[in-house]
JSON list of C-alpha atoms in Angstrom, two decimals:
[
{"chain": "A", "resi": 223, "resn": "MET", "atom": "CA", "xyz": [28.17, -50.39, -17.89]},
{"chain": "A", "resi": 224, "resn": "GLN", "atom": "CA", "xyz": [29.07, -46.25, -18.10]},
{"chain": "A", "resi": 225, "resn": "ALA", "atom": "CA", "xyz": [25.27, -45.23, -19.09]},
{"chain": "A", "resi": 226, "resn": "SER", "atom": "CA", "xyz": [24.11, -47.05, -16.20]},
{"chain": "A", "resi": 227, "resn": "MET", "atom": "CA", "xyz": [26.24, -44.92, -13.47]},
{"chain": "A", "resi": 228, "resn": "ILE", "atom": "CA", "xyz": [24.93, -41.70, -15.21]},
{"chain": "A", "resi": 229, "resn": "ASN", "atom": "CA", "xyz": [21.51, -42.84, -15.13]},
{"chain": "A", "resi": 230, "resn": "GLN", "atom": "CA", "xyz": [21.51, -43.49, -11.48]},
{"chain": "A", "resi": 231, "resn": "GLY", "atom": "CA", "xyz": [22.14, -40.00, -10.15]},
{"chain": "A", "resi": 232, "resn": "SER", "atom": "CA", "xyz": [24.41, -38.77, -7.06]},
{"chain": "A", "resi": 233, "resn": "PRO", "atom": "CA", "xyz": [23.20, -39.90, -3.71]},
{"chain": "A", "resi": 234, "resn": "ILE", "atom": "CA", "xyz": [22.02, -37.40, -1.17]},
{"chain": "A", "resi": 235, "resn": "ASN", "atom": "CA", "xyz": [25.00, -36.03, 0.97]},
{"chain": "A", "resi": 236, "resn": "PRO", "atom": "CA", "xyz": [23.49, -36.97, 4.59]},
{"chain": "A", "resi": 237, "resn": "SER", "atom": "CA", "xyz": [25.38, -33.61, 5.99]},
{"chain": "A", "resi": 238, "resn": "ARG", "atom": "CA", "xyz": [23.57, -31.65, 3.52]},
{"chain": "A", "resi": 239, "resn": "LYS", "atom": "CA", "xyz": [20.24, -33.25, 4.58]},
{"chain": "A", "resi": 240, "resn": "ALA", "atom": "CA", "xyz": [21.16, -32.56, 8.41]},
{"chain": "A", "resi": 241, "resn": "VAL", "atom": "CA", "xyz": [21.68, -28.89, 7.45]},
{"chain": "A", "resi": 242, "resn": "SER", "atom": "CA", "xyz": [18.47, -28.78, 5.58]},
{"chain": "A", "resi": 243, "resn": "SER", "atom": "CA", "xyz": [16.36, -30.50, 8.30]},
{"chain": "A", "resi": 244, "resn": "ARG", "atom": "CA", "xyz": [17.74, -27.95, 10.66]},
{"chain": "A", "resi": 245, "resn": "HIS", "atom": "CA", "xyz": [17.17, -25.07, 8.90]},
{"chain": "A", "resi": 246, "resn": "GLN", "atom": "CA", "xyz": [13.29, -25.90, 8.24]},
{"chain": "A", "resi": 247, "resn": "ASN", "atom": "CA", "xyz": [13.40, -26.77, 12.23]},
{"chain": "A", "resi": 248, "resn": "GLU", "atom": "CA", "xyz": [14.75, -23.30, 12.71]},
{"chain": "A", "resi": 249, "resn": "VAL", "atom": "CA", "xyz": [12.12, -21.63, 10.76]},
{"chain": "A", "resi": 250, "resn": "VAL", "atom": "CA", "xyz": [9.29, -23.58, 12.34]},
{"chain": "A", "resi": 251, "resn": "GLN", "atom": "CA", "xyz": [10.63, -22.39, 15.90]},
{"chain": "A", "resi": 252, "resn": "TRP", "atom": "CA", "xyz": [10.88, -18.78, 14.75]},
{"chain": "A", "resi": 253, "resn": "LEU", "atom": "CA", "xyz": [7.36, -18.79, 13.08]},
{"chain": "A", "resi": 254, "resn": "GLU", "atom": "CA", "xyz": [5.67, -20.27, 16.16]},
{"chain": "A", "resi": 255, "resn": "ALA", "atom": "CA", "xyz": [7.69, -17.45, 18.18]},
{"chain": "A", "resi": 256, "resn": "LEU", "atom": "CA", "xyz": [6.09, -14.56, 16.09]},
{"chain": "A", "resi": 257, "resn": "ARG", "atom": "CA", "xyz": [2.59, -16.03, 16.35]},
{"chain": "A", "resi": 258, "resn": "SER", "atom": "CA", "xyz": [2.89, -16.07, 20.15]},
{"chain": "A", "resi": 259, "resn": "PRO", "atom": "CA", "xyz": [0.81, -14.12, 22.33]},
{"chain": "A", "resi": 260, "resn": "GLU", "atom": "CA", "xyz": [4.04, -12.70, 23.95]},
{"chain": "A", "resi": 261, "resn": "SER", "atom": "CA", "xyz": [5.29, -11.28, 21.02]},
{"chain": "A", "resi": 262, "resn": "ALA", "atom": "CA", "xyz": [2.63, -9.25, 20.62]},
{"chain": "A", "resi": 263, "resn": "ALA", "atom": "CA", "xyz": [3.77, -7.30, 23.70]},
{"chain": "A", "resi": 264, "resn": "LEU", "atom": "CA", "xyz": [7.32, -6.58, 22.19]},
{"chain": "A", "resi": 265, "resn": "PRO", "atom": "CA", "xyz": [7.65, -3.04, 21.11]},
{"chain": "A", "resi": 266, "resn": "SER", "atom": "CA", "xyz": [7.57, -2.29, 17.23]},
{"chain": "A", "resi": 267, "resn": "HIS", "atom": "CA", "xyz": [11.17, -0.98, 16.29]},
{"chain": "A", "resi": 268, "resn": "PRO", "atom": "CA", "xyz": [11.45, 0.61, 12.67]},
{"chain": "A", "resi": 269, "resn": "SER", "atom": "CA", "xyz": [13.55, -1.76, 10.43]},
{"chain": "A", "resi": 270, "resn": "LEU", "atom": "CA", "xyz": [16.44, 0.07, 8.61]},
{"chain": "A", "resi": 271, "resn": "LEU", "atom": "CA", "xyz": [18.39, -0.97, 5.34]},
{"chain": "A", "resi": 272, "resn": "PHE", "atom": "CA", "xyz": [21.76, -0.39, 6.42]},
{"chain": "A", "resi": 273, "resn": "PHE", "atom": "CA", "xyz": [24.63, 0.37, 3.16]},
{"chain": "A", "resi": 274, "resn": "ARG", "atom": "CA", "xyz": [28.04, 2.00, 3.02]},
{"chain": "A", "resi": 275, "resn": "HIS", "atom": "CA", "xyz": [28.55, 4.22, 0.13]},
{"chain": "A", "resi": 276, "resn": "ALA", "atom": "CA", "xyz": [31.05, 6.98, -0.17]},
{"chain": "A", "resi": 277, "resn": "GLY", "atom": "CA", "xyz": [33.17, 6.20, 2.77]},
{"chain": "A", "resi": 278, "resn": "GLU", "atom": "CA", "xyz": [30.37, 6.62, 5.17]},
{"chain": "A", "resi": 279, "resn": "GLU", "atom": "CA", "xyz": [27.95, 4.07, 6.88]},
{"chain": "A", "resi": 280, "resn": "LEU", "atom": "CA", "xyz": [24.20, 5.12, 6.20]},
{"chain": "A", "resi": 281, "resn": "ALA", "atom": "CA", "xyz": [20.80, 3.79, 6.77]},
{"chain": "A", "resi": 282, "resn": "LEU", "atom": "CA", "xyz": [17.30, 4.27, 5.07]},
{"chain": "A", "resi": 283, "resn": "PRO", "atom": "CA", "xyz": [14.14, 3.28, 6.53]},
{"chain": "A", "resi": 284, "resn": "ALA", "atom": "CA", "xyz": [13.63, 0.05, 4.96]},
{"chain": "A", "resi": 285, "resn": "VAL", "atom": "CA", "xyz": [9.57, 0.69, 4.09]},
{"chain": "A", "resi": 286, "resn": "ILE", "atom": "CA", "xyz": [11.16, 3.58, 1.48]},
{"chain": "A", "resi": 287, "resn": "VAL", "atom": "CA", "xyz": [13.18, 0.78, -0.18]},
{"chain": "A", "resi": 288, "resn": "GLY", "atom": "CA", "xyz": [11.12, -0.86, -2.73]},
{"chain": "A", "resi": 289, "resn": "SER", "atom": "CA", "xyz": [14.21, -3.52, -3.48]},
{"chain": "A", "resi": 290, "resn": "VAL", "atom": "CA", "xyz": [17.50, -4.27, -3.53]},
{"chain": "A", "resi": 291, "resn": "GLU", "atom": "CA", "xyz": [19.14, -5.39, -6.95]},
{"chain": "A", "resi": 292, "resn": "MET", "atom": "CA", "xyz": [22.41, -6.09, -9.30]},
{"chain": "A", "resi": 293, "resn": "VAL", "atom": "CA", "xyz": [23.30, -3.01, -11.30]},
{"chain": "A", "resi": 294, "resn": "GLY", "atom": "CA", "xyz": [21.80, -3.37, -14.71]},
{"chain": "A", "resi": 295, "resn": "PHE", "atom": "CA", "xyz": [21.91, -1.09, -17.63]},
{"chain": "A", "resi": 296, "resn": "THR", "atom": "CA", "xyz": [21.85, 2.52, -17.32]},
{"chain": "A", "resi": 297, "resn": "HIS", "atom": "CA", "xyz": [21.58, 5.41, -19.58]},
{"chain": "A", "resi": 298, "resn": "ARG", "atom": "CA", "xyz": [22.19, 9.10, -19.91]},
{"chain": "A", "resi": 299, "resn": "VAL", "atom": "CA", "xyz": [19.39, 11.50, -20.26]},
{"chain": "A", "resi": 300, "resn": "PRO", "atom": "CA", "xyz": [19.77, 13.97, -23.36]},
{"chain": "A", "resi": 301, "resn": "HIS", "atom": "CA", "xyz": [20.15, 17.68, -22.50]},
{"chain": "A", "resi": 302, "resn": "ARG", "atom": "CA", "xyz": [20.22, 16.81, -18.24]},
{"chain": "A", "resi": 303, "resn": "GLU", "atom": "CA", "xyz": [23.36, 17.39, -17.09]},
{"chain": "A", "resi": 304, "resn": "GLY", "atom": "CA", "xyz": [23.94, 17.86, -13.51]},
{"chain": "A", "resi": 305, "resn": "PRO", "atom": "CA", "xyz": [25.54, 16.41, -10.54]},
{"chain": "A", "resi": 306, "resn": "THR", "atom": "CA", "xyz": [22.61, 14.76, -8.88]},
{"chain": "A", "resi": 307, "resn": "LEU", "atom": "CA", "xyz": [20.83, 13.43, -11.70]},
{"chain": "A", "resi": 308, "resn": "ARG", "atom": "CA", "xyz": [22.98, 10.54, -13.31]},
{"chain": "A", "resi": 309, "resn": "GLY", "atom": "CA", "xyz": [20.48, 9.38, -16.01]},
{"chain": "A", "resi": 310, "resn": "LEU", "atom": "CA", "xyz": [18.05, 6.05, -16.12]},
{"chain": "A", "resi": 311, "resn": "ALA", "atom": "CA", "xyz": [18.25, 2.85, -14.54]},
{"chain": "A", "resi": 312, "resn": "ALA", "atom": "CA", "xyz": [16.54, 0.10, -15.79]},
{"chain": "A", "resi": 313, "resn": "THR", "atom": "CA", "xyz": [14.64, -2.18, -13.13]},
{"chain": "A", "resi": 314, "resn": "ASN", "atom": "CA", "xyz": [11.82, -5.00, -13.99]},
{"chain": "A", "resi": 315, "resn": "GLY", "atom": "CA", "xyz": [11.36, -3.55, -17.59]},
{"chain": "A", "resi": 316, "resn": "ASP", "atom": "CA", "xyz": [11.05, 0.07, -16.51]},
{"chain": "A", "resi": 317, "resn": "LEU", "atom": "CA", "xyz": [13.29, 3.12, -16.74]},
{"chain": "A", "resi": 318, "resn": "LEU", "atom": "CA", "xyz": [13.71, 5.07, -13.48]},
{"chain": "A", "resi": 319, "resn": "PRO", "atom": "CA", "xyz": [15.65, 8.28, -12.45]},
{"chain": "A", "resi": 320, "resn": "LEU", "atom": "CA", "xyz": [19.25, 7.29, -11.49]},
{"chain": "A", "resi": 321, "resn": "ILE", "atom": "CA", "xyz": [20.42, 10.02, -8.87]},
{"chain": "A", "resi": 322, "resn": "ASP", "atom": "CA", "xyz": [24.04, 10.37, -7.22]},
{"chain": "A", "resi": 323, "resn": "LEU", "atom": "CA", "xyz": [23.38, 10.18, -3.51]},
{"chain": "A", "resi": 324, "resn": "SER", "atom": "CA", "xyz": [27.16, 11.49, -3.28]},
{"chain": "A", "resi": 325, "resn": "ASN", "atom": "CA", "xyz": [25.75, 14.71, -4.82]},
{"chain": "A", "resi": 326, "resn": "ALA", "atom": "CA", "xyz": [22.72, 14.61, -3.52]},
{"chain": "A", "resi": 327, "resn": "VAL", "atom": "CA", "xyz": [23.28, 14.33, 0.13]},
{"chain": "A", "resi": 328, "resn": "GLY", "atom": "CA", "xyz": [26.96, 16.09, 0.65]},
{"chain": "A", "resi": 329, "resn": "LEU", "atom": "CA", "xyz": [28.80, 12.90, 0.57]},
{"chain": "A", "resi": 330, "resn": "ASP", "atom": "CA", "xyz": [32.66, 12.75, -1.22]},
{"chain": "A", "resi": 331, "resn": "PRO", "atom": "CA", "xyz": [31.92, 11.58, -4.74]},
{"chain": "A", "resi": 332, "resn": "ASP", "atom": "CA", "xyz": [35.27, 10.64, -5.55]},
{"chain": "A", "resi": 333, "resn": "HIS", "atom": "CA", "xyz": [35.50, 8.23, -2.51]},
{"chain": "A", "resi": 334, "resn": "GLN", "atom": "CA", "xyz": [36.28, 4.63, -3.88]},
{"chain": "A", "resi": 335, "resn": "GLU", "atom": "CA", "xyz": [35.62, 1.79, -1.60]},
{"chain": "A", "resi": 336, "resn": "ASP", "atom": "CA", "xyz": [38.23, -1.25, -1.85]},
{"chain": "A", "resi": 337, "resn": "ASP", "atom": "CA", "xyz": [35.63, -3.82, -1.33]},
{"chain": "A", "resi": 338, "resn": "ARG", "atom": "CA", "xyz": [32.71, -2.62, -3.27]},
{"chain": "A", "resi": 339, "resn": "VAL", "atom": "CA", "xyz": [29.93, -4.56, -4.38]},
{"chain": "A", "resi": 340, "resn": "PRO", "atom": "CA", "xyz": [27.47, -2.16, -6.09]},
{"chain": "A", "resi": 341, "resn": "ARG", "atom": "CA", "xyz": [23.86, -2.37, -5.65]},
{"chain": "A", "resi": 342, "resn": "LEU", "atom": "CA", "xyz": [20.91, -0.45, -7.26]},
{"chain": "A", "resi": 343, "resn": "LEU", "atom": "CA", "xyz": [18.48, 0.90, -4.17]},
{"chain": "A", "resi": 344, "resn": "VAL", "atom": "CA", "xyz": [14.77, 1.16, -5.79]},
{"chain": "A", "resi": 345, "resn": "LEU", "atom": "CA", "xyz": [13.30, 3.98, -3.62]},
{"chain": "A", "resi": 346, "resn": "SER", "atom": "CA", "xyz": [9.23, 3.82, -3.67]},
{"chain": "A", "resi": 347, "resn": "PRO", "atom": "CA", "xyz": [8.72, 6.08, -0.74]},
{"chain": "A", "resi": 348, "resn": "LEU", "atom": "CA", "xyz": [5.00, 6.17, -1.85]},
{"chain": "A", "resi": 349, "resn": "GLN", "atom": "CA", "xyz": [4.56, 2.73, -3.00]},
{"chain": "A", "resi": 350, "resn": "SER", "atom": "CA", "xyz": [3.92, 4.08, -6.45]},
{"chain": "A", "resi": 351, "resn": "ILE", "atom": "CA", "xyz": [5.23, 3.97, -9.96]},
{"chain": "A", "resi": 352, "resn": "GLU", "atom": "CA", "xyz": [5.51, 7.70, -10.24]},
{"chain": "A", "resi": 353, "resn": "SER", "atom": "CA", "xyz": [7.54, 8.36, -7.19]},
{"chain": "A", "resi": 354, "resn": "ARG", "atom": "CA", "xyz": [10.12, 5.90, -7.68]},
{"chain": "A", "resi": 355, "resn": "TRP", "atom": "CA", "xyz": [13.83, 6.54, -7.63]},
{"chain": "A", "resi": 356, "resn": "THR", "atom": "CA", "xyz": [17.10, 4.52, -8.24]},
{"chain": "A", "resi": 357, "resn": "THR", "atom": "CA", "xyz": [20.55, 5.08, -6.87]},
{"chain": "A", "resi": 358, "resn": "ILE", "atom": "CA", "xyz": [23.83, 3.08, -6.74]},
{"chain": "A", "resi": 359, "resn": "VAL", "atom": "CA", "xyz": [25.64, 2.38, -3.42]},
{"chain": "A", "resi": 360, "resn": "ASP", "atom": "CA", "xyz": [28.86, 0.73, -2.72]},
{"chain": "A", "resi": 361, "resn": "ILE", "atom": "CA", "xyz": [27.75, -2.09, -0.43]},
{"chain": "A", "resi": 362, "resn": "VAL", "atom": "CA", "xyz": [24.58, -3.15, 1.14]},
{"chain": "A", "resi": 363, "resn": "HIS", "atom": "CA", "xyz": [24.59, -4.61, 4.80]},
{"chain": "A", "resi": 364, "resn": "GLY", "atom": "CA", "xyz": [20.95, -5.79, 5.04]},
{"chain": "A", "resi": 365, "resn": "VAL", "atom": "CA", "xyz": [17.63, -4.60, 7.23]},
{"chain": "A", "resi": 366, "resn": "GLU", "atom": "CA", "xyz": [17.73, -4.67, 10.60]},
{"chain": "A", "resi": 367, "resn": "MET", "atom": "CA", "xyz": [15.39, -3.53, 13.18]},
{"chain": "A", "resi": 368, "resn": "SER", "atom": "CA", "xyz": [16.57, -0.95, 15.67]},
{"chain": "A", "resi": 369, "resn": "ASP", "atom": "CA", "xyz": [15.12, 0.96, 18.60]},
{"chain": "A", "resi": 370, "resn": "PRO", "atom": "CA", "xyz": [14.92, 4.51, 18.01]},
{"chain": "A", "resi": 371, "resn": "GLU", "atom": "CA", "xyz": [15.79, 5.21, 21.90]},
{"chain": "A", "resi": 372, "resn": "THR", "atom": "CA", "xyz": [19.10, 3.96, 21.28]},
{"chain": "A", "resi": 373, "resn": "TRP", "atom": "CA", "xyz": [19.53, 6.75, 18.56]},
{"chain": "A", "resi": 374, "resn": "SER", "atom": "CA", "xyz": [21.55, 9.86, 19.15]},
{"chain": "A", "resi": 375, "resn": "THR", "atom": "CA", "xyz": [21.54, 13.49, 17.28]},
{"chain": "A", "resi": 376, "resn": "SER", "atom": "CA", "xyz": [23.75, 14.06, 14.86]},
{"chain": "A", "resi": 377, "resn": "ASP", "atom": "CA", "xyz": [26.85, 16.29, 15.61]},
{"chain": "A", "resi": 378, "resn": "THR", "atom": "CA", "xyz": [26.43, 17.71, 11.82]},
{"chain": "A", "resi": 379, "resn": "THR", "atom": "CA", "xyz": [24.39, 20.26, 10.52]},
{"chain": "A", "resi": 380, "resn": "SER", "atom": "CA", "xyz": [23.32, 18.45, 7.64]},
{"chain": "A", "resi": 381, "resn": "PRO", "atom": "CA", "xyz": [19.38, 18.31, 6.95]},
{"chain": "A", "resi": 382, "resn": "TYR", "atom": "CA", "xyz": [20.07, 14.93, 5.39]},
{"chain": "A", "resi": 383, "resn": "VAL", "atom": "CA", "xyz": [20.77, 13.44, 8.32]},
{"chain": "A", "resi": 384, "resn": "LYS", "atom": "CA", "xyz": [18.37, 12.22, 11.18]},
{"chain": "A", "resi": 385, "resn": "ALA", "atom": "CA", "xyz": [19.76, 10.90, 13.83]},
{"chain": "A", "resi": 386, "resn": "LEU", "atom": "CA", "xyz": [23.21, 8.40, 14.19]},
{"chain": "A", "resi": 387, "resn": "VAL", "atom": "CA", "xyz": [22.74, 4.56, 14.77]},
{"chain": "A", "resi": 388, "resn": "GLN", "atom": "CA", "xyz": [25.14, 2.33, 16.43]},
{"chain": "A", "resi": 389, "resn": "THR", "atom": "CA", "xyz": [25.42, -0.79, 14.41]},
{"chain": "A", "resi": 390, "resn": "PRO", "atom": "CA", "xyz": [28.15, -3.71, 14.32]},
{"chain": "A", "resi": 391, "resn": "ARG", "atom": "CA", "xyz": [30.05, -1.68, 11.88]},
{"chain": "A", "resi": 392, "resn": "GLY", "atom": "CA", "xyz": [29.87, 1.44, 13.57]},
{"chain": "A", "resi": 393, "resn": "THR", "atom": "CA", "xyz": [27.91, 4.51, 13.64]},
{"chain": "A", "resi": 394, "resn": "ALA", "atom": "CA", "xyz": [25.63, 4.86, 10.59]},
{"chain": "A", "resi": 395, "resn": "LYS", "atom": "CA", "xyz": [23.86, 8.06, 9.54]},
{"chain": "A", "resi": 396, "resn": "LEU", "atom": "CA", "xyz": [20.09, 7.55, 9.27]},
{"chain": "A", "resi": 397, "resn": "LEU", "atom": "CA", "xyz": [19.00, 9.75, 6.10]},
{"chain": "A", "resi": 398, "resn": "GLU", "atom": "CA", "xyz": [15.94, 11.97, 6.69]},
{"chain": "A", "resi": 399, "resn": "THR", "atom": "CA", "xyz": [13.69, 10.75, 4.10]},
{"chain": "A", "resi": 400, "resn": "ASP", "atom": "CA", "xyz": [12.16, 14.10, 3.51]},
{"chain": "A", "resi": 401, "resn": "ALA", "atom": "CA", "xyz": [15.04, 16.44, 3.26]},
{"chain": "A", "resi": 402, "resn": "LEU", "atom": "CA", "xyz": [16.38, 13.31, 0.54]},
{"chain": "A", "resi": 403, "resn": "LEU", "atom": "CA", "xyz": [12.85, 13.35, -1.22]},
{"chain": "A", "resi": 404, "resn": "ASP", "atom": "CA", "xyz": [12.44, 16.87, -1.34]},
{"chain": "A", "resi": 405, "resn": "SER", "atom": "CA", "xyz": [16.22, 17.54, -3.32]},
{"chain": "A", "resi": 406, "resn": "LEU", "atom": "CA", "xyz": [15.51, 14.51, -5.78]},
{"chain": "A", "resi": 407, "resn": "ALA", "atom": "CA", "xyz": [12.38, 16.24, -6.48]},
{"chain": "A", "resi": 408, "resn": "ALA", "atom": "CA", "xyz": [14.09, 19.63, -7.33]},
{"chain": "A", "resi": 409, "resn": "VAL", "atom": "CA", "xyz": [16.01, 18.02, -9.91]},
{"chain": "A", "resi": 410, "resn": "PHE", "atom": "CA", "xyz": [13.18, 18.06, -12.04]},
{"chain": "A", "resi": 411, "resn": "GLN", "atom": "CA", "xyz": [11.95, 21.34, -11.50]}
]
């Protein structure tokens, strides 16, 4: 008797099936809306990756972020001590330079987040293996489209802040990609 019950499996939960069906319908509607001629007339807004690090809400253009991953193994680089280069991070079988974003852009390196969920950002600005970097950030909020006309100029003189972007979580500092990449390249010169 018991063996026959094991082989029967569990019945499909009707409420889970309804949620799955509703989700599939929403996806179909979104795809239809994106394919419609009306959506072609919408202005294109850049997608930004929003995250928090060292007590600051920050953003980067999503186009330079190759991936967001769980933090895996990191390794020190012998004879390469410095405030910006932390070592190497393992990602998809590769070892990439791991930078300390706090020291690279002048944030508080001693700040501790209470609700920290560290993630490894793989920065791939030129979409090539030679130009990839990694950094560990405290919390990743996700990718959102943002209208550049709503951005305001930064009230700081930091060369690393391009603009201020309003989000539901408060004001985020959009990092200046070129200044960030120049400072990363300087680590190895």
